[in-house]
Amino acid sequence: MSSALRSPHSASHIDLEFKCLVDQEQFTANSENEVNIFTDGSKIEGKVGAALSVWTGAAEARTLKLALLSYCTVYQAELLAICRAARMAADNLAGSVGIYSDSLSALLTLKNPKAHAGLEGNERADHLAKEAALKSKRAFDYDSCPVSFIKRSIRMQSLDEWNQRYRGGETSGVTRVFFPDAIAAYRITSKIRVDGLVTKALTGHGGFSEYLYRFKCKGSPSCVCDPGCSESVLHVLLECPTFAYERLRLENQTGVHLTEGNLCEIIKNKLSRELYLQYCIKVVKAVNIRNKN
Ligand SMILES: [Zn+2]
């Protein structure tokens, strides 16, 4: 039977209420229950745990530690602990039960660090939740996957597959000089303002003689500097003497000597990347203009 069918009729729903207790005094005034249950969730060293600390009067009567699969969130852990406490309260026919969670008070603490609850029971539940996360060797008590984890996994999987195709691919040779790795490329290109000239500089696809010759748009692949030298994007950026002045200026600004081997390092660094892209735009623009004639 689905949970919707098991729910009570809407007319018999009860309104849930909670109180915010910010110090021990407020807790004492609101803890006239036969049983008080403190709940907490914790994520530590990539492991997730939840715990309950059950008190009758001033003494801890029992504890319950729950282990969650590592992809679970602290939010799920907090809710699991509250859910188990509610179940415990429903089973306890003896009398009144108070359930305490510091999930909301953690948010209040961020707003006002002085208002930390610091209740003894909360501290205890926090300690137990960390223990549950770190030391549990039992089967997991909770394994429902958060949607955020699935989204992240799918993104990582498709990036991984893209990377494998990219690294093993025959094409995109020039781009691989700048970005040996598709995942790093994905991170960096999101920070670059990519326009037509930058794309030409990073792919070699555009108005370079070698490229134009390949598509029969030009009679020769040669560069103006030397008839025996092919005008590829890497030639104009790294070797061509017609851009020696701009290249030297860039090398003085970045302190890096431009070679095919260190282009990927230049692209990684924010400052040298900006300067390098300005240089690329200038060179590619000049080459495009001279090849139009
Ligand atoms: Zn040249």
PDB file of N, CA and C in Angstrom, residues 158-251:
ATOM      1  N   SER A 158      29.361  11.753 -17.697  1.00  0.00           N
ATOM      2  CA  SER A 158      29.408  12.231 -19.083  1.00  0.00           C
ATOM      3  C   SER A 158      30.704  12.991 -19.336  1.00  0.00           C
ATOM      4  N   LEU A 159      31.215  13.691 -18.319  1.00  0.00           N
ATOM      5  CA  LEU A 159      32.510  14.369 -18.472  1.00  0.00           C
ATOM      6  C   LEU A 159      33.624  13.342 -18.693  1.00  0.00           C
ATOM      7  N   ASP A 160      33.530  12.240 -17.956  1.00  0.00           N
ATOM      8  CA  ASP A 160      34.517  11.165 -18.059  1.00  0.00           C
ATOM      9  C   ASP A 160      34.538  10.573 -19.464  1.00  0.00           C
ATOM     10  N   GLU A 161      33.339  10.311 -19.979  1.00  0.00           N
ATOM     11  CA  GLU A 161      33.225   9.711 -21.305  1.00  0.00           C
ATOM     12  C   GLU A 161      33.748  10.688 -22.360  1.00  0.00           C
ATOM     13  N   TRP A 162      33.378  11.957 -22.199  1.00  0.00           N
ATOM     14  CA  TRP A 162      33.845  13.004 -23.116  1.00  0.00           C
ATOM     15  C   TRP A 162      35.371  13.040 -23.105  1.00  0.00           C
ATOM     16  N   ASN A 163      35.934  12.986 -21.898  1.00  0.00           N
ATOM     17  CA  ASN A 163      37.389  13.039 -21.736  1.00  0.00           C
ATOM     18  C   ASN A 163      38.073  11.880 -22.454  1.00  0.00           C
ATOM     19  N   GLN A 164      37.505  10.677 -22.304  1.00  0.00           N
ATOM     20  CA  GLN A 164      38.105   9.508 -22.959  1.00  0.00           C
ATOM     21  C   GLN A 164      38.100   9.660 -24.478  1.00  0.00           C
ATOM     22  N   ARG A 165      36.960  10.141 -25.009  1.00  0.00           N
ATOM     23  CA  ARG A 165      36.871  10.345 -26.462  1.00  0.00           C
ATOM     24  C   ARG A 165      37.828  11.447 -26.901  1.00  0.00           C
ATOM     25  N   TYR A 166      37.912  12.503 -26.094  1.00  0.00           N
ATOM     26  CA  TYR A 166      38.744  13.666 -26.409  1.00  0.00           C
ATOM     27  C   TYR A 166      40.223  13.270 -26.464  1.00  0.00           C
ATOM     28  N   ARG A 167      40.656  12.518 -25.420  1.00  0.00           N
ATOM     29  CA  ARG A 167      42.076  12.129 -25.354  1.00  0.00           C
ATOM     30  C   ARG A 167      42.462  11.174 -26.459  1.00  0.00           C
ATOM     31  N   GLY A 168      41.552  10.252 -26.799  1.00  0.00           N
ATOM     32  CA  GLY A 168      41.876   9.237 -27.795  1.00  0.00           C
ATOM     33  C   GLY A 168      41.522   9.662 -29.206  1.00  0.00           C
ATOM     34  N   GLY A 169      40.930  10.866 -29.338  1.00  0.00           N
ATOM     35  CA  GLY A 169      40.417  11.297 -30.634  1.00  0.00           C
ATOM     36  C   GLY A 169      41.496  11.690 -31.617  1.00  0.00           C
ATOM     37  N   GLU A 170      41.159  11.585 -32.895  1.00  0.00           N
ATOM     38  CA  GLU A 170      42.084  11.968 -33.974  1.00  0.00           C
ATOM     39  C   GLU A 170      42.022  13.481 -34.187  1.00  0.00           C
ATOM     40  N   THR A 171      40.837  14.031 -33.939  1.00  0.00           N
ATOM     41  CA  THR A 171      40.618  15.462 -34.193  1.00  0.00           C
ATOM     42  C   THR A 171      41.053  16.287 -32.983  1.00  0.00           C
ATOM     43  N   SER A 172      40.776  17.550 -33.029  1.00  0.00           N
ATOM     44  CA  SER A 172      41.058  18.527 -31.968  1.00  0.00           C
ATOM     45  C   SER A 172      42.512  18.503 -31.496  1.00  0.00           C
ATOM     46  N   GLY A 173      43.451  18.231 -32.420  1.00  0.00           N
ATOM     47  CA  GLY A 173      44.870  18.191 -32.077  1.00  0.00           C
ATOM     48  C   GLY A 173      45.381  19.486 -31.482  1.00  0.00           C
ATOM     49  N   VAL A 174      45.039  20.628 -32.105  1.00  0.00           N
ATOM     50  CA  VAL A 174      45.516  21.925 -31.608  1.00  0.00           C
ATOM     51  C   VAL A 174      44.920  22.217 -30.240  1.00  0.00           C
ATOM     52  N   THR A 175      43.639  21.950 -30.083  1.00  0.00           N
ATOM     53  CA  THR A 175      42.972  22.236 -28.811  1.00  0.00           C
ATOM     54  C   THR A 175      43.616  21.438 -27.675  1.00  0.00           C
ATOM     55  N   ARG A 176      44.070  20.228 -27.994  1.00  0.00           N
ATOM     56  CA  ARG A 176      44.710  19.394 -26.957  1.00  0.00           C
ATOM     57  C   ARG A 176      46.034  19.989 -26.475  1.00  0.00           C
ATOM     58  N   VAL A 177      46.674  20.826 -27.312  1.00  0.00           N
ATOM     59  CA  VAL A 177      47.906  21.492 -26.870  1.00  0.00           C
ATOM     60  C   VAL A 177      47.577  22.457 -25.730  1.00  0.00           C
ATOM     61  N   PHE A 178      46.421  23.151 -25.855  1.00  0.00           N
ATOM     62  CA  PHE A 178      45.998  24.091 -24.803  1.00  0.00           C
ATOM     63  C   PHE A 178      45.370  23.364 -23.624  1.00  0.00           C
ATOM     64  N   PHE A 179      44.547  22.359 -23.944  1.00  0.00           N
ATOM     65  CA  PHE A 179      43.808  21.626 -22.905  1.00  0.00           C
ATOM     66  C   PHE A 179      44.048  20.125 -23.080  1.00  0.00           C
ATOM     67  N   PRO A 180      45.069  19.560 -22.419  1.00  0.00           N
ATOM     68  CA  PRO A 180      45.318  18.128 -22.583  1.00  0.00           C
ATOM     69  C   PRO A 180      44.158  17.286 -22.054  1.00  0.00           C
ATOM     70  N   ASP A 181      43.320  17.889 -21.202  1.00  0.00           N
ATOM     71  CA  ASP A 181      42.301  17.145 -20.497  1.00  0.00           C
ATOM     72  C   ASP A 181      40.949  17.845 -20.662  1.00  0.00           C
ATOM     73  N   ALA A 182      39.916  17.100 -21.074  1.00  0.00           N
ATOM     74  CA  ALA A 182      38.611  17.723 -21.341  1.00  0.00           C
ATOM     75  C   ALA A 182      37.957  18.262 -20.078  1.00  0.00           C
ATOM     76  N   ILE A 183      38.207  17.613 -18.930  1.00  0.00           N
ATOM     77  CA  ILE A 183      37.564  18.052 -17.685  1.00  0.00           C
ATOM     78  C   ILE A 183      38.135  19.401 -17.250  1.00  0.00           C
ATOM     79  N   ALA A 184      39.483  19.542 -17.367  1.00  0.00           N
ATOM     80  CA  ALA A 184      40.112  20.829 -17.042  1.00  0.00           C
ATOM     81  C   ALA A 184      39.656  21.894 -18.043  1.00  0.00           C
ATOM     82  N   ALA A 185      39.508  21.492 -19.313  1.00  0.00           N
ATOM     83  CA  ALA A 185      39.059  22.427 -20.349  1.00  0.00           C
ATOM     84  C   ALA A 185      37.670  22.959 -20.013  1.00  0.00           C
ATOM     85  N   TYR A 186      36.820  22.061 -19.558  1.00  0.00           N
ATOM     86  CA  TYR A 186      35.443  22.416 -19.204  1.00  0.00           C
ATOM     87  C   TYR A 186      35.446  23.480 -18.110  1.00  0.00           C
ATOM     88  N   ARG A 187      36.340  23.306 -17.118  1.00  0.00           N
ATOM     89  CA  ARG A 187      36.434  24.259 -16.010  1.00  0.00           C
ATOM     90  C   ARG A 187      36.961  25.611 -16.488  1.00  0.00           C
ATOM     91  N   ILE A 188      38.012  25.582 -17.346  1.00  0.00           N
ATOM     92  CA  ILE A 188      38.658  26.833 -17.764  1.00  0.00           C
ATOM     93  C   ILE A 188      37.812  27.596 -18.783  1.00  0.00           C
ATOM     94  N   THR A 189      37.276  26.883 -19.784  1.00  0.00           N
ATOM     95  CA  THR A 189      36.533  27.597 -20.837  1.00  0.00           C
ATOM     96  C   THR A 189      35.291  28.285 -20.276  1.00  0.00           C
ATOM     97  N   SER A 190      34.772  27.776 -19.141  1.00  0.00           N
ATOM     98  CA  SER A 190      33.618  28.453 -18.549  1.00  0.00           C
ATOM     99  C   SER A 190      34.024  29.824 -18.009  1.00  0.00           C
ATOM    100  N   LYS A 191      35.348  30.060 -17.818  1.00  0.00           N
ATOM    101  CA  LYS A 191      35.813  31.348 -17.283  1.00  0.00           C
ATOM    102  C   LYS A 191      36.271  32.292 -18.402  1.00  0.00           C
ATOM    103  N   ILE A 192      36.355  31.775 -19.639  1.00  0.00           N
ATOM    104  CA  ILE A 192      36.852  32.598 -20.743  1.00  0.00           C
ATOM    105  C   ILE A 192      35.673  33.168 -21.529  1.00  0.00           C
ATOM    106  N   ARG A 193      35.812  34.432 -21.950  1.00  0.00           N
ATOM    107  CA  ARG A 193      34.796  34.983 -22.848  1.00  0.00           C
ATOM    108  C   ARG A 193      35.210  34.540 -24.265  1.00  0.00           C
ATOM    109  N   VAL A 194      34.497  33.532 -24.770  1.00  0.00           N
ATOM    110  CA  VAL A 194      34.911  32.943 -26.053  1.00  0.00           C
ATOM    111  C   VAL A 194      34.208  33.651 -27.211  1.00  0.00           C
ATOM    112  N   ASP A 195      35.000  34.253 -28.111  1.00  0.00           N
ATOM    113  CA  ASP A 195      34.416  34.811 -29.336  1.00  0.00           C
ATOM    114  C   ASP A 195      35.087  34.143 -30.538  1.00  0.00           C
ATOM    115  N   GLY A 196      34.782  34.610 -31.735  1.00  0.00           N
ATOM    116  CA  GLY A 196      35.292  33.973 -32.954  1.00  0.00           C
ATOM    117  C   GLY A 196      36.807  33.905 -32.994  1.00  0.00           C
ATOM    118  N   LEU A 197      37.484  35.000 -32.607  1.00  0.00           N
ATOM    119  CA  LEU A 197      38.949  35.034 -32.686  1.00  0.00           C
ATOM    120  C   LEU A 197      39.579  34.088 -31.663  1.00  0.00           C
ATOM    121  N   VAL A 198      39.015  34.063 -30.447  1.00  0.00           N
ATOM    122  CA  VAL A 198      39.546  33.157 -29.410  1.00  0.00           C
ATOM    123  C   VAL A 198      39.346  31.703 -29.854  1.00  0.00           C
ATOM    124  N   THR A 199      38.180  31.410 -30.428  1.00  0.00           N
ATOM    125  CA  THR A 199      37.915  30.046 -30.912  1.00  0.00           C
ATOM    126  C   THR A 199      38.931  29.642 -31.968  1.00  0.00           C
ATOM    127  N   LYS A 200      39.222  30.566 -32.899  1.00  0.00           N
ATOM    128  CA  LYS A 200      40.216  30.263 -33.942  1.00  0.00           C
ATOM    129  C   LYS A 200      41.581  29.985 -33.317  1.00  0.00           C
ATOM    130  N   ALA A 201      41.951  30.786 -32.318  1.00  0.00           N
ATOM    131  CA  ALA A 201      43.255  30.620 -31.671  1.00  0.00           C
ATOM    132  C   ALA A 201      43.343  29.292 -30.919  1.00  0.00           C
ATOM    133  N   LEU A 202      42.221  28.844 -30.335  1.00  0.00           N
ATOM    134  CA  LEU A 202      42.255  27.622 -29.529  1.00  0.00           C
ATOM    135  C   LEU A 202      42.022  26.353 -30.351  1.00  0.00           C
ATOM    136  N   THR A 203      41.515  26.497 -31.580  1.00  0.00           N
ATOM    137  CA  THR A 203      41.224  25.293 -32.383  1.00  0.00           C
ATOM    138  C   THR A 203      42.050  25.225 -33.667  1.00  0.00           C
ATOM    139  N   GLY A 204      42.550  26.381 -34.130  1.00  0.00           N
ATOM    140  CA  GLY A 204      43.267  26.398 -35.401  1.00  0.00           C
ATOM    141  C   GLY A 204      42.320  26.412 -36.586  1.00  0.00           C
ATOM    142  N   HIS A 205      41.014  26.438 -36.315  1.00  0.00           N
ATOM    143  CA  HIS A 205      40.016  26.462 -37.386  1.00  0.00           C
ATOM    144  C   HIS A 205      39.721  27.918 -37.731  1.00  0.00           C
ATOM    145  N   GLY A 206      40.147  28.347 -38.905  1.00  0.00           N
ATOM    146  CA  GLY A 206      39.883  29.734 -39.270  1.00  0.00           C
ATOM    147  C   GLY A 206      40.782  30.195 -40.389  1.00  0.00           C
ATOM    148  N   GLY A 207      41.072  31.487 -40.381  1.00  0.00           N
ATOM    149  CA  GLY A 207      41.767  32.082 -41.523  1.00  0.00           C
ATOM    150  C   GLY A 207      43.266  31.880 -41.592  1.00  0.00           C
ATOM    151  N   PHE A 208      43.776  30.722 -41.202  1.00  0.00           N
ATOM    152  CA  PHE A 208      45.215  30.435 -41.335  1.00  0.00           C
ATOM    153  C   PHE A 208      45.449  29.736 -42.679  1.00  0.00           C
ATOM    154  N   SER A 209      46.571  30.067 -43.337  1.00  0.00           N
ATOM    155  CA  SER A 209      46.829  29.526 -44.684  1.00  0.00           C
ATOM    156  C   SER A 209      46.731  28.001 -44.727  1.00  0.00           C
ATOM    157  N   GLU A 210      47.280  27.348 -43.737  1.00  0.00           N
ATOM    158  CA  GLU A 210      47.257  25.879 -43.712  1.00  0.00           C
ATOM    159  C   GLU A 210      45.812  25.366 -43.744  1.00  0.00           C
ATOM    160  N   TYR A 211      44.970  26.010 -42.959  1.00  0.00           N
ATOM    161  CA  TYR A 211      43.549  25.626 -42.878  1.00  0.00           C
ATOM    162  C   TYR A 211      42.823  25.954 -44.185  1.00  0.00           C
ATOM    163  N   LEU A 212      43.084  27.164 -44.709  1.00  0.00           N
ATOM    164  CA  LEU A 212      42.416  27.608 -45.946  1.00  0.00           C
ATOM    165  C   LEU A 212      42.835  26.733 -47.131  1.00  0.00           C
ATOM    166  N   TYR A 213      44.126  26.334 -47.136  1.00  0.00           N
ATOM    167  CA  TYR A 213      44.663  25.479 -48.205  1.00  0.00           C
ATOM    168  C   TYR A 213      43.986  24.112 -48.167  1.00  0.00           C
ATOM    169  N   ARG A 214      43.795  23.598 -46.944  1.00  0.00           N
ATOM    170  CA  ARG A 214      43.172  22.279 -46.776  1.00  0.00           C
ATOM    171  C   ARG A 214      41.759  22.273 -47.382  1.00  0.00           C
ATOM    172  N   PHE A 215      41.072  23.398 -47.248  1.00  0.00           N
ATOM    173  CA  PHE A 215      39.708  23.467 -47.796  1.00  0.00           C
ATOM    174  C   PHE A 215      39.670  24.138 -49.176  1.00  0.00           C
ATOM    175  N   LYS A 216      40.860  24.160 -49.825  1.00  0.00           N
ATOM    176  CA  LYS A 216      40.977  24.687 -51.196  1.00  0.00           C
ATOM    177  C   LYS A 216      40.520  26.135 -51.329  1.00  0.00           C
ATOM    178  N   CYS A 217      40.720  26.906 -50.272  1.00  0.00           N
ATOM    179  CA  CYS A 217      40.362  28.324 -50.324  1.00  0.00           C
ATOM    180  C   CYS A 217      41.601  29.180 -50.580  1.00  0.00           C
ATOM    181  N   LYS A 218      42.766  28.514 -50.615  1.00  0.00           N
ATOM    182  CA  LYS A 218      44.008  29.240 -50.846  1.00  0.00           C
ATOM    183  C   LYS A 218      44.959  28.336 -51.613  1.00  0.00           C
ATOM    184  N   GLY A 219      45.777  28.925 -52.480  1.00  0.00           N
ATOM    185  CA  GLY A 219      46.660  28.128 -53.334  1.00  0.00           C
ATOM    186  C   GLY A 219      47.841  27.504 -52.623  1.00  0.00           C
ATOM    187  N   SER A 220      48.249  28.038 -51.475  1.00  0.00           N
ATOM    188  CA  SER A 220      49.419  27.521 -50.768  1.00  0.00           C
ATOM    189  C   SER A 220      49.226  27.615 -49.249  1.00  0.00           C
ATOM    190  N   PRO A 221      49.798  26.644 -48.521  1.00  0.00           N
ATOM    191  CA  PRO A 221      49.682  26.703 -47.057  1.00  0.00           C
ATOM    192  C   PRO A 221      50.766  27.564 -46.402  1.00  0.00           C
ATOM    193  N   SER A 222      51.652  28.171 -47.243  1.00  0.00           N
ATOM    194  CA  SER A 222      52.833  28.861 -46.691  1.00  0.00           C
ATOM    195  C   SER A 222      52.503  30.132 -45.920  1.00  0.00           C
ATOM    196  N   CYS A 223      53.420  30.443 -45.019  1.00  0.00           N
ATOM    197  CA  CYS A 223      53.332  31.690 -44.260  1.00  0.00           C
ATOM    198  C   CYS A 223      54.132  32.764 -45.014  1.00  0.00           C
ATOM    199  N   VAL A 224      53.793  34.037 -44.759  1.00  0.00           N
ATOM    200  CA  VAL A 224      54.503  35.126 -45.445  1.00  0.00           C
ATOM    201  C   VAL A 224      55.983  35.207 -45.044  1.00  0.00           C
ATOM    202  N   CYS A 225      56.313  34.636 -43.877  1.00  0.00           N
ATOM    203  CA  CYS A 225      57.684  34.744 -43.373  1.00  0.00           C
ATOM    204  C   CYS A 225      58.656  33.804 -44.102  1.00  0.00           C
ATOM    205  N   ASP A 226      58.129  32.680 -44.626  1.00  0.00           N
ATOM    206  CA  ASP A 226      58.996  31.671 -45.233  1.00  0.00           C
ATOM    207  C   ASP A 226      58.142  30.743 -46.099  1.00  0.00           C
ATOM    208  N   PRO A 227      58.447  30.681 -47.427  1.00  0.00           N
ATOM    209  CA  PRO A 227      57.643  29.833 -48.324  1.00  0.00           C
ATOM    210  C   PRO A 227      57.667  28.360 -47.911  1.00  0.00           C
ATOM    211  N   GLY A 228      58.705  27.943 -47.194  1.00  0.00           N
ATOM    212  CA  GLY A 228      58.820  26.540 -46.777  1.00  0.00           C
ATOM    213  C   GLY A 228      58.111  26.266 -45.450  1.00  0.00           C
ATOM    214  N   CYS A 229      57.490  27.299 -44.902  1.00  0.00           N
ATOM    215  CA  CYS A 229      56.896  27.144 -43.572  1.00  0.00           C
ATOM    216  C   CYS A 229      55.367  27.233 -43.647  1.00  0.00           C
ATOM    217  N   SER A 230      54.701  26.240 -43.089  1.00  0.00           N
ATOM    218  CA  SER A 230      53.242  26.190 -43.127  1.00  0.00           C
ATOM    219  C   SER A 230      52.660  27.164 -42.098  1.00  0.00           C
ATOM    220  N   GLU A 231      51.659  27.936 -42.538  1.00  0.00           N
ATOM    221  CA  GLU A 231      51.059  28.903 -41.602  1.00  0.00           C
ATOM    222  C   GLU A 231      49.919  28.250 -40.812  1.00  0.00           C
ATOM    223  N   SER A 232      50.318  27.572 -39.722  1.00  0.00           N
ATOM    224  CA  SER A 232      49.326  26.964 -38.827  1.00  0.00           C
ATOM    225  C   SER A 232      49.132  27.914 -37.651  1.00  0.00           C
ATOM    226  N   VAL A 233      48.121  27.641 -36.833  1.00  0.00           N
ATOM    227  CA  VAL A 233      47.890  28.515 -35.677  1.00  0.00           C
ATOM    228  C   VAL A 233      49.083  28.472 -34.714  1.00  0.00           C
ATOM    229  N   LEU A 234      49.672  27.274 -34.526  1.00  0.00           N
ATOM    230  CA  LEU A 234      50.809  27.175 -33.604  1.00  0.00           C
ATOM    231  C   LEU A 234      52.038  27.892 -34.164  1.00  0.00           C
ATOM    232  N   HIS A 235      52.190  27.873 -35.502  1.00  0.00           N
ATOM    233  CA  HIS A 235      53.312  28.599 -36.101  1.00  0.00           C
ATOM    234  C   HIS A 235      53.176  30.101 -35.826  1.00  0.00           C
ATOM    235  N   VAL A 236      52.000  30.670 -36.093  1.00  0.00           N
ATOM    236  CA  VAL A 236      51.874  32.124 -35.918  1.00  0.00           C
ATOM    237  C   VAL A 236      51.975  32.526 -34.448  1.00  0.00           C
ATOM    238  N   LEU A 237      51.452  31.695 -33.563  1.00  0.00           N
ATOM    239  CA  LEU A 237      51.485  32.057 -32.140  1.00  0.00           C
ATOM    240  C   LEU A 237      52.867  31.856 -31.518  1.00  0.00           C
ATOM    241  N   LEU A 238      53.574  30.777 -31.940  1.00  0.00           N
ATOM    242  CA  LEU A 238      54.810  30.417 -31.234  1.00  0.00           C
ATOM    243  C   LEU A 238      56.098  30.782 -31.964  1.00  0.00           C
ATOM    244  N   GLU A 239      56.077  30.777 -33.335  1.00  0.00           N
ATOM    245  CA  GLU A 239      57.351  30.908 -34.064  1.00  0.00           C
ATOM    246  C   GLU A 239      57.450  32.099 -35.003  1.00  0.00           C
ATOM    247  N   CYS A 240      56.339  32.428 -35.658  1.00  0.00           N
ATOM    248  CA  CYS A 240      56.398  33.362 -36.784  1.00  0.00           C
ATOM    249  C   CYS A 240      57.099  34.679 -36.406  1.00  0.00           C
ATOM    250  N   PRO A 241      58.198  35.020 -37.103  1.00  0.00           N
ATOM    251  CA  PRO A 241      58.934  36.242 -36.764  1.00  0.00           C
ATOM    252  C   PRO A 241      58.116  37.525 -36.976  1.00  0.00           C
ATOM    253  N   THR A 242      57.032  37.451 -37.770  1.00  0.00           N
ATOM    254  CA  THR A 242      56.248  38.682 -37.976  1.00  0.00           C
ATOM    255  C   THR A 242      55.544  39.129 -36.680  1.00  0.00           C
ATOM    256  N   PHE A 243      55.419  38.218 -35.705  1.00  0.00           N
ATOM    257  CA  PHE A 243      54.798  38.596 -34.424  1.00  0.00           C
ATOM    258  C   PHE A 243      55.799  38.555 -33.271  1.00  0.00           C
ATOM    259  N   ALA A 244      57.094  38.627 -33.626  1.00  0.00           N
ATOM    260  CA  ALA A 244      58.149  38.509 -32.608  1.00  0.00           C
ATOM    261  C   ALA A 244      58.029  39.598 -31.540  1.00  0.00           C
ATOM    262  N   TYR A 245      57.678  40.819 -31.969  1.00  0.00           N
ATOM    263  CA  TYR A 245      57.609  41.929 -31.014  1.00  0.00           C
ATOM    264  C   TYR A 245      56.491  41.700 -29.984  1.00  0.00           C
ATOM    265  N   GLU A 246      55.284  41.364 -30.482  1.00  0.00           N
ATOM    266  CA  GLU A 246      54.135  41.111 -29.572  1.00  0.00           C
ATOM    267  C   GLU A 246      54.429  39.926 -28.647  1.00  0.00           C
ATOM    268  N   ARG A 247      55.098  38.890 -29.230  1.00  0.00           N
ATOM    269  CA  ARG A 247      55.399  37.681 -28.447  1.00  0.00           C
ATOM    270  C   ARG A 247      56.367  38.010 -27.314  1.00  0.00           C
ATOM    271  N   LEU A 248      57.393  38.786 -27.626  1.00  0.00           N
ATOM    272  CA  LEU A 248      58.384  39.148 -26.611  1.00  0.00           C
ATOM    273  C   LEU A 248      57.739  39.971 -25.501  1.00  0.00           C
ATOM    274  N   ARG A 249      56.825  40.855 -25.911  1.00  0.00           N
ATOM    275  CA  ARG A 249      56.122  41.693 -24.939  1.00  0.00           C
ATOM    276  C   ARG A 249      55.311  40.802 -23.974  1.00  0.00           C
ATOM    277  N   LEU A 250      54.624  39.830 -24.548  1.00  0.00           N
ATOM    278  CA  LEU A 250      53.829  38.899 -23.731  1.00  0.00           C
ATOM    279  C   LEU A 250      54.747  38.109 -22.785  1.00  0.00           C
ATOM    280  N   GLU A 251      55.883  37.649 -23.312  1.00  0.00           N
ATOM    281  CA  GLU A 251      56.807  36.859 -22.485  1.00  0.00           C
ATOM    282  C   GLU A 251      57.363  37.694 -21.337  1.00  0.00           C
TER     283      GLU A 251
END
